Coordinates of C-alpha atoms in Angstrom, one line a residue:
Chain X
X1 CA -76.6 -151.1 13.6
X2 CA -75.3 -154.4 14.3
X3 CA -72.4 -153.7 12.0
X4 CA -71.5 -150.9 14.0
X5 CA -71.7 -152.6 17.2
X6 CA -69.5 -155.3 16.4
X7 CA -66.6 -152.6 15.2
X8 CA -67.3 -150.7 18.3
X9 CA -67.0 -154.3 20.3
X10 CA -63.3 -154.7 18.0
X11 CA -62.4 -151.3 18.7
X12 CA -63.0 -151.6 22.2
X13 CA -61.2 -154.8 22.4
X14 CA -58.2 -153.4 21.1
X15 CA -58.1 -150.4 22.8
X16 CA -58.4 -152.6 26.2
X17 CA -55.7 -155.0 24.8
X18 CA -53.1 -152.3 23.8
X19 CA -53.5 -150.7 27.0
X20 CA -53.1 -154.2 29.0
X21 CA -50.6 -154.8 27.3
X22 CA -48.7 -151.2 27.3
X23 CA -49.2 -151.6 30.9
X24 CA -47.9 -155.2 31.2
X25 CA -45.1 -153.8 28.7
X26 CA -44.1 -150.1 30.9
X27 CA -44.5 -152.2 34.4
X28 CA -42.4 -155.5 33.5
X29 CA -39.5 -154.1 32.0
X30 CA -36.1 -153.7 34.1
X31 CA -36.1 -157.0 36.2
X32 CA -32.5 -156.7 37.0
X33 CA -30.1 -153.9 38.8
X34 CA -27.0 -153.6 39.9
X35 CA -24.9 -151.6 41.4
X36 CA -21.2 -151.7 41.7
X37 CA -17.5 -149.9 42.3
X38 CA -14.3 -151.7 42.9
X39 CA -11.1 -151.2 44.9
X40 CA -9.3 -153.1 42.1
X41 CA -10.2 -150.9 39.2
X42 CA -9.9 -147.5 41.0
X43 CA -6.3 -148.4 42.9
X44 CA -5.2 -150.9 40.0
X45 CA -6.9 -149.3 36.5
X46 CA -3.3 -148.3 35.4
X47 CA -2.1 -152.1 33.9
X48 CA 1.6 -150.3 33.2
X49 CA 2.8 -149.3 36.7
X50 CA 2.0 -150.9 39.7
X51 CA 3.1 -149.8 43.1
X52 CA 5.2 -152.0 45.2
X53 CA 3.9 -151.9 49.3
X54 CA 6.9 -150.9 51.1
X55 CA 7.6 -151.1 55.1
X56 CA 4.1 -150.3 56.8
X57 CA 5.1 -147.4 59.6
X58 CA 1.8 -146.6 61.6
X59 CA 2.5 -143.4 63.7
X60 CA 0.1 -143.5 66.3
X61 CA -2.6 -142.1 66.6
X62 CA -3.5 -142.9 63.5
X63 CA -5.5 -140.2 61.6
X64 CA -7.7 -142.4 59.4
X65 CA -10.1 -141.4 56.6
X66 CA -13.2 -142.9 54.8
X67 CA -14.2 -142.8 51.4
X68 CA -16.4 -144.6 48.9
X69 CA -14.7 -145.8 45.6
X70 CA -16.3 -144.5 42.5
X71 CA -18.6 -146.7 40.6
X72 CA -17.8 -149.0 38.5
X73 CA -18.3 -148.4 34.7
X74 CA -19.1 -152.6 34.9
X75 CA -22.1 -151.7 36.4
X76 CA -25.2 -152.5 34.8
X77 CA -27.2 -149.8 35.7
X78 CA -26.0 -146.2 36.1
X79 CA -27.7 -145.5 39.3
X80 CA -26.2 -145.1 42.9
X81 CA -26.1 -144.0 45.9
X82 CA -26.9 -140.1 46.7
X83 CA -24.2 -138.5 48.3
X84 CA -26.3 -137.9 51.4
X85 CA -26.6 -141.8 51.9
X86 CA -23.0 -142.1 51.1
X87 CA -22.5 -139.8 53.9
X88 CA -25.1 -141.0 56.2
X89 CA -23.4 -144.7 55.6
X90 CA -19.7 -143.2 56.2
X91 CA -20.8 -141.7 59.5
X92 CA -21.8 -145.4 60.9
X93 CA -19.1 -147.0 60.2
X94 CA -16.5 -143.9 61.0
X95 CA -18.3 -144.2 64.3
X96 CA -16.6 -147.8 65.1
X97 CA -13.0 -146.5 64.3
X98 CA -13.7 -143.1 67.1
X99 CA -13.7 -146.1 70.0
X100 CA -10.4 -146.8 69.3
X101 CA -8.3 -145.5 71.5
X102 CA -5.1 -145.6 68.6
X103 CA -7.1 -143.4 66.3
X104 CA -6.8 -139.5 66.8
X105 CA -9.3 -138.5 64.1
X106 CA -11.7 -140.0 61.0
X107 CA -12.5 -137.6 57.8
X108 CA -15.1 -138.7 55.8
X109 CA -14.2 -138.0 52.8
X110 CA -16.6 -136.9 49.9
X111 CA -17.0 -138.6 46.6
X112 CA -16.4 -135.8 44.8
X113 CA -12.2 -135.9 46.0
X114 CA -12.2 -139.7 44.2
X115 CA -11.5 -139.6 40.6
X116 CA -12.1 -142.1 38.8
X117 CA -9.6 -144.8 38.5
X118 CA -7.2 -142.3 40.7
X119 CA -5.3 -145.1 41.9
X120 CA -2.5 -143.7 44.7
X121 CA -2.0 -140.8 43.3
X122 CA -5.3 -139.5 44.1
X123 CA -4.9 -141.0 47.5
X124 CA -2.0 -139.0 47.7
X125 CA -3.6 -135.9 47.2
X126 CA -6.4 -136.7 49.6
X127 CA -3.4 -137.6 52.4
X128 CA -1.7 -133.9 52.0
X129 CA -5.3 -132.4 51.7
X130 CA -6.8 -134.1 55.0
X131 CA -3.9 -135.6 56.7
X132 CA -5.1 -138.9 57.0
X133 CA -2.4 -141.4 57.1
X134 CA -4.6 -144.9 57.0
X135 CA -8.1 -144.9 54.4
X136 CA -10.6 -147.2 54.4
X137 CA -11.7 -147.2 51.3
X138 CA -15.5 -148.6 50.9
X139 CA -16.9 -150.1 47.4
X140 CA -19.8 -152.2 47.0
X141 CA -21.7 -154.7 44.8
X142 CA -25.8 -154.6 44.6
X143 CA -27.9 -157.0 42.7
X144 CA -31.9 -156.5 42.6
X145 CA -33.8 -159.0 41.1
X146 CA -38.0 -158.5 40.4
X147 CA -40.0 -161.5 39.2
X148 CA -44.1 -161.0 39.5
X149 CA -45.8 -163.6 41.3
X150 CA -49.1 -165.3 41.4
X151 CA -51.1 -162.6 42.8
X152 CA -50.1 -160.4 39.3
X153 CA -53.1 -161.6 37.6
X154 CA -54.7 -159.1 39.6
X155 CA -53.1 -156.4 37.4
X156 CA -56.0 -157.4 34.7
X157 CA -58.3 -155.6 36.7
X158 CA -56.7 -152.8 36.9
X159 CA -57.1 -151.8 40.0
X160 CA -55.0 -154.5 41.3
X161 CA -52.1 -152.6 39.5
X162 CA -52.3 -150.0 42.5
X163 CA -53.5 -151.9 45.5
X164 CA -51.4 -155.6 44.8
X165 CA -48.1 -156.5 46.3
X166 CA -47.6 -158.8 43.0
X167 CA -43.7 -157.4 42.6
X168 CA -41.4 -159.6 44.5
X169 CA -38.4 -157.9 45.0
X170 CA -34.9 -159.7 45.8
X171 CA -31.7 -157.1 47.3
X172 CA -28.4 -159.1 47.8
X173 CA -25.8 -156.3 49.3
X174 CA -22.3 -156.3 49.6
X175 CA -20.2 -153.8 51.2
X176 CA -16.5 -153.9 51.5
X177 CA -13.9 -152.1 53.6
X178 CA -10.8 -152.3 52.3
X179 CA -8.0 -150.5 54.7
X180 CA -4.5 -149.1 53.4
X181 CA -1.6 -147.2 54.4
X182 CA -0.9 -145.1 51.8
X183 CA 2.5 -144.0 51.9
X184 CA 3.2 -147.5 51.8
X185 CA 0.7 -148.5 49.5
X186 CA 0.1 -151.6 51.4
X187 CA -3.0 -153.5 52.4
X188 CA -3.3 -153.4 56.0
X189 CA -7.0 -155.5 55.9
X190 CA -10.5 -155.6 55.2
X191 CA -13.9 -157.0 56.0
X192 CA -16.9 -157.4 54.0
X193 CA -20.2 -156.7 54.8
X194 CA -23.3 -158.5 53.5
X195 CA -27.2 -158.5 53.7
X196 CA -30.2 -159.7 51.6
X197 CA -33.8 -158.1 51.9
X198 CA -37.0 -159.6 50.0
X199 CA -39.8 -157.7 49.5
X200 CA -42.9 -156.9 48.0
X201 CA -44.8 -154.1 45.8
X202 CA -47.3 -153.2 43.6
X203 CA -46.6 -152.1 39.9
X204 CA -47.1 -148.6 41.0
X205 CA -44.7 -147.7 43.7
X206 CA -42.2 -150.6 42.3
X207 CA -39.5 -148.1 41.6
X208 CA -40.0 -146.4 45.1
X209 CA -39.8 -149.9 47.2
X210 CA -36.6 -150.9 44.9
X211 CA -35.4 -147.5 46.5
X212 CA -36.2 -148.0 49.9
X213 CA -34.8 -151.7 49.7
X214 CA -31.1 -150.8 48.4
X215 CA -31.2 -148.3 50.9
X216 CA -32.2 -150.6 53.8
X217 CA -29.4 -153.2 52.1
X218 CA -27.1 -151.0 52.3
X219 CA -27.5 -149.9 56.4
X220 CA -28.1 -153.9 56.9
X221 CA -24.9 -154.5 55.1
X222 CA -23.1 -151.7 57.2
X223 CA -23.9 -153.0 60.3
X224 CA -22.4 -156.6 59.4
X225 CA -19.6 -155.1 57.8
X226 CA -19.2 -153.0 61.3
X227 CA -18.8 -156.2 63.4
X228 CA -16.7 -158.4 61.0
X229 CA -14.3 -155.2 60.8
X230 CA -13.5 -155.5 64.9
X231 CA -12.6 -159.1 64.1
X232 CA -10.2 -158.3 61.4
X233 CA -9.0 -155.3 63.4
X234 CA -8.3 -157.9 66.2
X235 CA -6.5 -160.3 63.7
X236 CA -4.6 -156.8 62.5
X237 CA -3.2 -156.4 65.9
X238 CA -2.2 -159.9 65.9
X239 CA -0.4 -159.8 62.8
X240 CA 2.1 -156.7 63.6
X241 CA 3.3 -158.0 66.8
X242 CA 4.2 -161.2 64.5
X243 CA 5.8 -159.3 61.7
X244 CA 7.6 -157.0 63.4
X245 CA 10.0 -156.1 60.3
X246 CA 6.9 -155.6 57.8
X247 CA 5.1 -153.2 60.5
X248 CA 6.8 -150.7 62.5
X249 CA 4.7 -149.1 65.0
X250 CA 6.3 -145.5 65.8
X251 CA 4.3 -142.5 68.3
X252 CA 4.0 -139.4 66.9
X253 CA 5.0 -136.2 68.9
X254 CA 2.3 -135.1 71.6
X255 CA 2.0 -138.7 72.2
X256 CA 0.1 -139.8 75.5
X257 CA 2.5 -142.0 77.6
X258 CA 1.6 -144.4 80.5
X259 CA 3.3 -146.7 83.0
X260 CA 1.9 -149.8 82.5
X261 CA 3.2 -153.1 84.3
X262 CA 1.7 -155.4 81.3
X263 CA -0.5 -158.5 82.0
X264 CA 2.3 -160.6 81.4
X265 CA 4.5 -159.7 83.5
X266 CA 2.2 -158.8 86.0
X267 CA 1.1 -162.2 86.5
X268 CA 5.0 -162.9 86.4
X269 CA 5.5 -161.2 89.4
X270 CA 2.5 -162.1 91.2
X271 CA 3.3 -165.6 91.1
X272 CA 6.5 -165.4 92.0
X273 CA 6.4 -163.6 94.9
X274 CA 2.9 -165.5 95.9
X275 CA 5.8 -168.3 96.0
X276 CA 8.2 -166.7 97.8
X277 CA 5.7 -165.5 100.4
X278 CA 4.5 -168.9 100.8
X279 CA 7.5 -170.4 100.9
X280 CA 8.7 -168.2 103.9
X281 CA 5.7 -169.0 105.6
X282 CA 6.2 -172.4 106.0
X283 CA 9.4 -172.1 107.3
Chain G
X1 CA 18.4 -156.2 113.1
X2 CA 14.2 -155.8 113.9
X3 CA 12.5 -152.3 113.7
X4 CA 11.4 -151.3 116.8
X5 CA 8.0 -152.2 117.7
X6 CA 6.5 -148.7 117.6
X7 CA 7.9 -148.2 113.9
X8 CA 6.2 -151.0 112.8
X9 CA 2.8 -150.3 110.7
X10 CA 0.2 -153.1 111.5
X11 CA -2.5 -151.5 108.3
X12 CA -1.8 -151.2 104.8
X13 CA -2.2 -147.5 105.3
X14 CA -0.5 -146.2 102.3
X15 CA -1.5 -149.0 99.8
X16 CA -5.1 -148.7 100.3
X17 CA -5.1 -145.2 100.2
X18 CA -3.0 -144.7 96.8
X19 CA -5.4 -147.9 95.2
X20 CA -8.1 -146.2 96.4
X21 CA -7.2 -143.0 95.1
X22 CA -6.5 -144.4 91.9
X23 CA -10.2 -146.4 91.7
X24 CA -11.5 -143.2 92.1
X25 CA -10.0 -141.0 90.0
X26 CA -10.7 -143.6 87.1
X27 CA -14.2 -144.2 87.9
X28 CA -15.2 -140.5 87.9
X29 CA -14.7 -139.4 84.6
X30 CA -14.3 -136.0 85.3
X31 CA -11.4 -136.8 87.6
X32 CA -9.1 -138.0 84.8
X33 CA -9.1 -135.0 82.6
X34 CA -8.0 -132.9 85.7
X35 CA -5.4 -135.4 87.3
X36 CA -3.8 -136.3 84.0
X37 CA -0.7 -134.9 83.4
X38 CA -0.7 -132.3 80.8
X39 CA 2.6 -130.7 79.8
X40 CA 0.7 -127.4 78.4
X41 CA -1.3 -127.0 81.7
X42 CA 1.1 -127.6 84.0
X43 CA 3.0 -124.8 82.1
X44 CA 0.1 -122.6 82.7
X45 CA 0.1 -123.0 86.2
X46 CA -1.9 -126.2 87.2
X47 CA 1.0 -127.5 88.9
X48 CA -0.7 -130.2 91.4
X49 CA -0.9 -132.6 87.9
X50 CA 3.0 -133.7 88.4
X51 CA 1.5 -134.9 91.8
X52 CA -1.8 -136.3 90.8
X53 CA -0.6 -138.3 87.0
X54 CA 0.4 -141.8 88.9
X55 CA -3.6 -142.0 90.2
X56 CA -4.6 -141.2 86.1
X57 CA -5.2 -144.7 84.3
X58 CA -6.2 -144.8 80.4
X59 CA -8.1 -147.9 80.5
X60 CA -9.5 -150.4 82.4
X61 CA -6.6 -152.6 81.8
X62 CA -3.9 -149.9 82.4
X63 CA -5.7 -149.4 85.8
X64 CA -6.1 -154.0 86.8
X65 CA -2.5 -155.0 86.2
X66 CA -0.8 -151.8 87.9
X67 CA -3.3 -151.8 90.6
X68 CA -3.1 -155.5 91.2
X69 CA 0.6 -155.5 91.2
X70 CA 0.7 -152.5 93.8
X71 CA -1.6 -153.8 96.3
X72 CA 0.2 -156.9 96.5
X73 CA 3.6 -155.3 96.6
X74 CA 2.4 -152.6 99.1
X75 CA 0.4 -155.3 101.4
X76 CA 3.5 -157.1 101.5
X77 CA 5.8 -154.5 102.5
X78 CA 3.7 -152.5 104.9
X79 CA 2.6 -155.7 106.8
X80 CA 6.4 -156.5 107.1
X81 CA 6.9 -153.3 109.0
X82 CA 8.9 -151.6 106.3
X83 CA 7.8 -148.1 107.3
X84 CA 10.0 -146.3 104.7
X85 CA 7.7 -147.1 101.9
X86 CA 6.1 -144.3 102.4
X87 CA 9.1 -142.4 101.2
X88 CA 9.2 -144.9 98.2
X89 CA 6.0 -143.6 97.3
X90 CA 6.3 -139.9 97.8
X91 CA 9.5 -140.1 95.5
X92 CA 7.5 -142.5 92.6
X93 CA 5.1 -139.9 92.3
X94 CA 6.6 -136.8 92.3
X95 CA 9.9 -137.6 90.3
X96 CA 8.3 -139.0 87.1
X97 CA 6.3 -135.8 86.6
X98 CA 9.4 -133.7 87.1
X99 CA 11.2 -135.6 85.3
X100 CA 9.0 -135.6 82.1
X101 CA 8.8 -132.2 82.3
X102 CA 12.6 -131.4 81.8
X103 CA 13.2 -133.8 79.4
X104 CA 10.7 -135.2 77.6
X105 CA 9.3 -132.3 75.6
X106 CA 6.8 -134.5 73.2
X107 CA 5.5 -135.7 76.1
X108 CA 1.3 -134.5 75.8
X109 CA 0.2 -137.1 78.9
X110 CA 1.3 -138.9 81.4
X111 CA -0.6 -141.2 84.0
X112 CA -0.2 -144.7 85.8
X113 CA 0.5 -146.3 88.9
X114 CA 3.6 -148.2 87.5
X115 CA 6.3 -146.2 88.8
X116 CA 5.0 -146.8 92.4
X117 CA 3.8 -150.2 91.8
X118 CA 7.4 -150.9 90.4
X119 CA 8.9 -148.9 93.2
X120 CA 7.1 -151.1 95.7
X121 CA 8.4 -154.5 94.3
X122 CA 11.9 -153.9 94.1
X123 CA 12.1 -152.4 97.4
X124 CA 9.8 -155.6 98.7
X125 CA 12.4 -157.6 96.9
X126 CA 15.3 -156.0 98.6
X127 CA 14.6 -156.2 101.6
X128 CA 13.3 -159.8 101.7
X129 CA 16.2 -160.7 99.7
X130 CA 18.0 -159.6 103.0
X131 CA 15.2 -160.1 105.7
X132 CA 14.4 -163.7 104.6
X133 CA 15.0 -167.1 106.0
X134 CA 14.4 -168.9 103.2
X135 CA 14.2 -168.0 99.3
X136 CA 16.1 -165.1 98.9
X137 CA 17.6 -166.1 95.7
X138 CA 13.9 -166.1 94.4
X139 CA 13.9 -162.2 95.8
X140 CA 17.1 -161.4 94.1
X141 CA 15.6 -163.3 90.9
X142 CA 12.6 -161.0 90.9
X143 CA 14.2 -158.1 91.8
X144 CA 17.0 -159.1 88.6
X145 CA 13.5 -159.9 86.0
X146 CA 13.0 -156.4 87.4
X147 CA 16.1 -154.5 86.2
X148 CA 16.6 -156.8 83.2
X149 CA 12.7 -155.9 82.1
X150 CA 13.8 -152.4 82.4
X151 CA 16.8 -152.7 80.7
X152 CA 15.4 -154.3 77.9
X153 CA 12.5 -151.7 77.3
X154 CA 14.7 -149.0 77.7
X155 CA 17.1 -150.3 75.2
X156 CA 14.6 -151.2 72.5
X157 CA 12.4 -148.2 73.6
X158 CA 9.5 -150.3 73.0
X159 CA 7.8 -152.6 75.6
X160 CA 8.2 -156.2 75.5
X161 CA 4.8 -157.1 76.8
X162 CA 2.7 -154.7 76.8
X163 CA 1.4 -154.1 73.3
X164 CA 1.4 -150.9 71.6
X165 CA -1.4 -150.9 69.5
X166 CA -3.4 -152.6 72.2
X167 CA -2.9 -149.8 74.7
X168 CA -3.9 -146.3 74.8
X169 CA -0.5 -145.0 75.1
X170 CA 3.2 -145.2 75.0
X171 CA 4.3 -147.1 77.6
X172 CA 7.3 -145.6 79.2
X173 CA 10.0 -147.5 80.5
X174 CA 11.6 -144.4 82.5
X175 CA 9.0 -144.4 85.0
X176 CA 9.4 -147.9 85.7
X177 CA 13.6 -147.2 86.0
X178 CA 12.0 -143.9 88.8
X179 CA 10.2 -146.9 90.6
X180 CA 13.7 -149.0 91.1
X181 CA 15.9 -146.0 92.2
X182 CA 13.3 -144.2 94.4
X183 CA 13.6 -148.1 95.9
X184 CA 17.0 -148.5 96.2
X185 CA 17.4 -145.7 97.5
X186 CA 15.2 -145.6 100.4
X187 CA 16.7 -149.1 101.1
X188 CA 20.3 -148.0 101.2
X189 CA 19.3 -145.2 103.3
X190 CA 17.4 -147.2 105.4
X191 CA 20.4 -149.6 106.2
X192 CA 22.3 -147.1 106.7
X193 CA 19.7 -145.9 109.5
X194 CA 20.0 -149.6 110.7
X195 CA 23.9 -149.5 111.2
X196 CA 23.4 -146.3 113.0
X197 CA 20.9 -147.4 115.3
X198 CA 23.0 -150.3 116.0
X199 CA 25.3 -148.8 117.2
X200 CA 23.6 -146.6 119.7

């Protein structure tokens, strides 16, 4: 009797053990993600020929379109955005190029018309198949990190597996906005967009909460990389009217045309003939 | 030679009416999309748009500088008695429309006060150039920075300080050249009316 309670006692032990541990073992494995695509390697993937940017001419309005880059094959974790977040993400930042009043339309463009490592030849193809003369092409870089903290001894019990927040979870978000002309190949500017978002979850619903975190990294990221893109879109502006000869700023036909006296010179005249008024005043 | 006294216009009539006209149409929205002229409506009939483009602005810039510019000119000139600028208006804002219509076939939309507003300062400057006890070469010299602006624009078909990308539009240099001969003009005429008179 006592020889068989002391194997049921090892049994049990064992049994208890190997679980512990499978569960330690299925619930602490894949501490690191990332995800990632690059402007670089789907523009530039072809080492032997490179295209040289020629004279940017920017017909306005512009018809601009929006597209993510494919993932990178650096990446390492296959996962990635569903093409309904893609979309979703695409939508709020299209929405910042509609206020301008220089840009006619935006196309958001699906993932499916970017091949991988297309380079300007799939631009190309995209320009005579939407029209868009200007892309902003969007890649990003996502790191999550999970380490368990203090309150994972709970997992022991069990329980604590389901109802513990011992997971803490680490997003760092990139997102980046790179604009081009494409018939001239050049790079007109970007802006980058970056978040980070900690968190917490249990064992359980880990996967789930890594989910709802890249997704919330992503919007957070967005909506820097929205504000940091009117800044560069300012310093854009700036740039053509100083390089006149590398940017040449034509109006298509069914143009909308204005008469418009111009700050400048406005104030010009103002002053002046505040002057002259005065002046014949005091006489 | 003075204008007689019951020629002479002691309220900005005209200016405040066109400025206000203009604040109007740009802050009701619905206003712009039925002032603004459109070459393929006017070819279906909506005619009054040749008339009602000038009071059209495309943003809120567009509408401060031309306004501001106006209503100083305009002030200017209708306190000084200069009762012809009536007709200096009238001819700024029905020539450009016209004028578009016949030759500038791209043309999708027009709208702006600068034809008027640039109408009103050269005749201002001509006739104070003339009028004037003192500073007339500072006229002439405004009424020159005028022409030579013009000149400039139209030759480079780009303007030289208004920015392209920054605004809305194309900025058109021919309704600025409307503005200066719809001013010249009048003025010629009117000294002509002025020789007349003194010789009765």
């Amino acid at each position: 009797m006592k020889a068989y309670r002391s194997m049921m006692y090892i049994v049990l032990s064992l049994l208890l053990s190997g679980y512990v541990t499978g569960c330690a073992a299925f619930y602490g494995h894949q501490r690191t993600s990332r995800y990632t695509s690059s402007v670089v390697e789907y523009l530039y993937a072809n080492k032997q020929h490179v295209d040289v940017p020629t004279i940017t001419r920017l017909s306005l309005p512009l018809q601009v379109g929006v597209a993510f880059v494919p993932e990178s094959k650096a990446g390492l974790k296959g996962g990635r955005l569903s093409e309904q977040e893609r979309m979703e993400l695409m939508q709020r930042i299209s929405a910042e190029f509609k206020k301008l009043p220089f840009v006619k339309s935006i196309e958001v463009i699906p993932s499916a018309y970017l091949t991988p490592n297309g380079g300007f030849a799939n631009l190309d193809q995209i320009r005579t198949m939407y029209g868009v003369d200007v892309i902003a092409l969007l890649s990003y870089d996502q790191v999550q990190h999970t380490d368990e903290g203090l309150l994972s001894l709970s997992y022991w019990t069990i329980v604590g597996a389901y109802i513990i927040k011992g997971e803490k979870n680490d997003t760092s978000t990139m997102v980046d906005a790179a604009v081009y002309d494409i018939s001239s190949r050049k790079l007109l500017f970007r802006a980058p967009g970056t978040s980070h978002i900690q968190g917490s979850a249990t064992p359980v619903n880990l996967s789930e909460q890594l989910r709802t975190d890249s997704l919330q990294g992503f919007h957070s990221a967005s909506d820097n990389l929205v504000v940091n893109l009117q800044a560069q879109l300012e310093s854009f502006k700036v740039k053509i009217k100083e390089m006149p000869k590398a940017y040449v700023v034509e109006h298509k036909p069914g143009y909308t045309g204005g008469g418009s006296m111009g700050a400048a010179f406005s104030v010009l005249l103002l002053g002046l003939g505040g002057f002259a008024l005065w002046r014949g005043r005091r006489r | 030679m003075a204008w007689p006294e019951t020629l002479r216009v002691r309220f900005p009539v005209i200016t405040l009416s066109l400025a206000v006209a203009s604040l109007i149409t740009y802050a009701v929205p619905q206003l712009t999309p039925f002032f603004v002229y459109d070459r393929q409506l006017v070819f279906e009939g909506q005619l009054w748009r040749l008339f009602t483009a000038p009071f059209v602005h495309f943003s809120e810039s567009h509408l401060l500088w031309n306004l501001l510019v106006f209503v100083a000119a305009g002030y200017a000139t209708e306190l000084a008695g200069y009762r012809r600028f009536g007709l200096v208006c009238i001819l700024s804002i029905v020539v450009p429309g016209l004028l578009f219509l016949t030759t500038k076939p791209d043309l999708a939309q027009y709208g702006g006060l600068s034809a008027i507003a640039t109408g009103s300062i050269a005749y201002l400057c001509l006739w104070r150039a003339i009028q004037a006890h003192t500073g007339r070469g500072l006229w002439l010299a405004m009424f020159a920075l005028l022409i030579m602006k013009i000149f400039v624009e139209t030759a480079i078909d780009s303007p030289i300080f208004a920015q392209s990308v920054s605004v809305p539009f194309r900025v058109l240099p021919s309704a600025h050249i409307v503005g200066v001969v719809a001013a010249v003009v009048t003025f010629f005429s009117d000294r002509r009316k002025m020789g007349q008179m003194d010789a009765v």
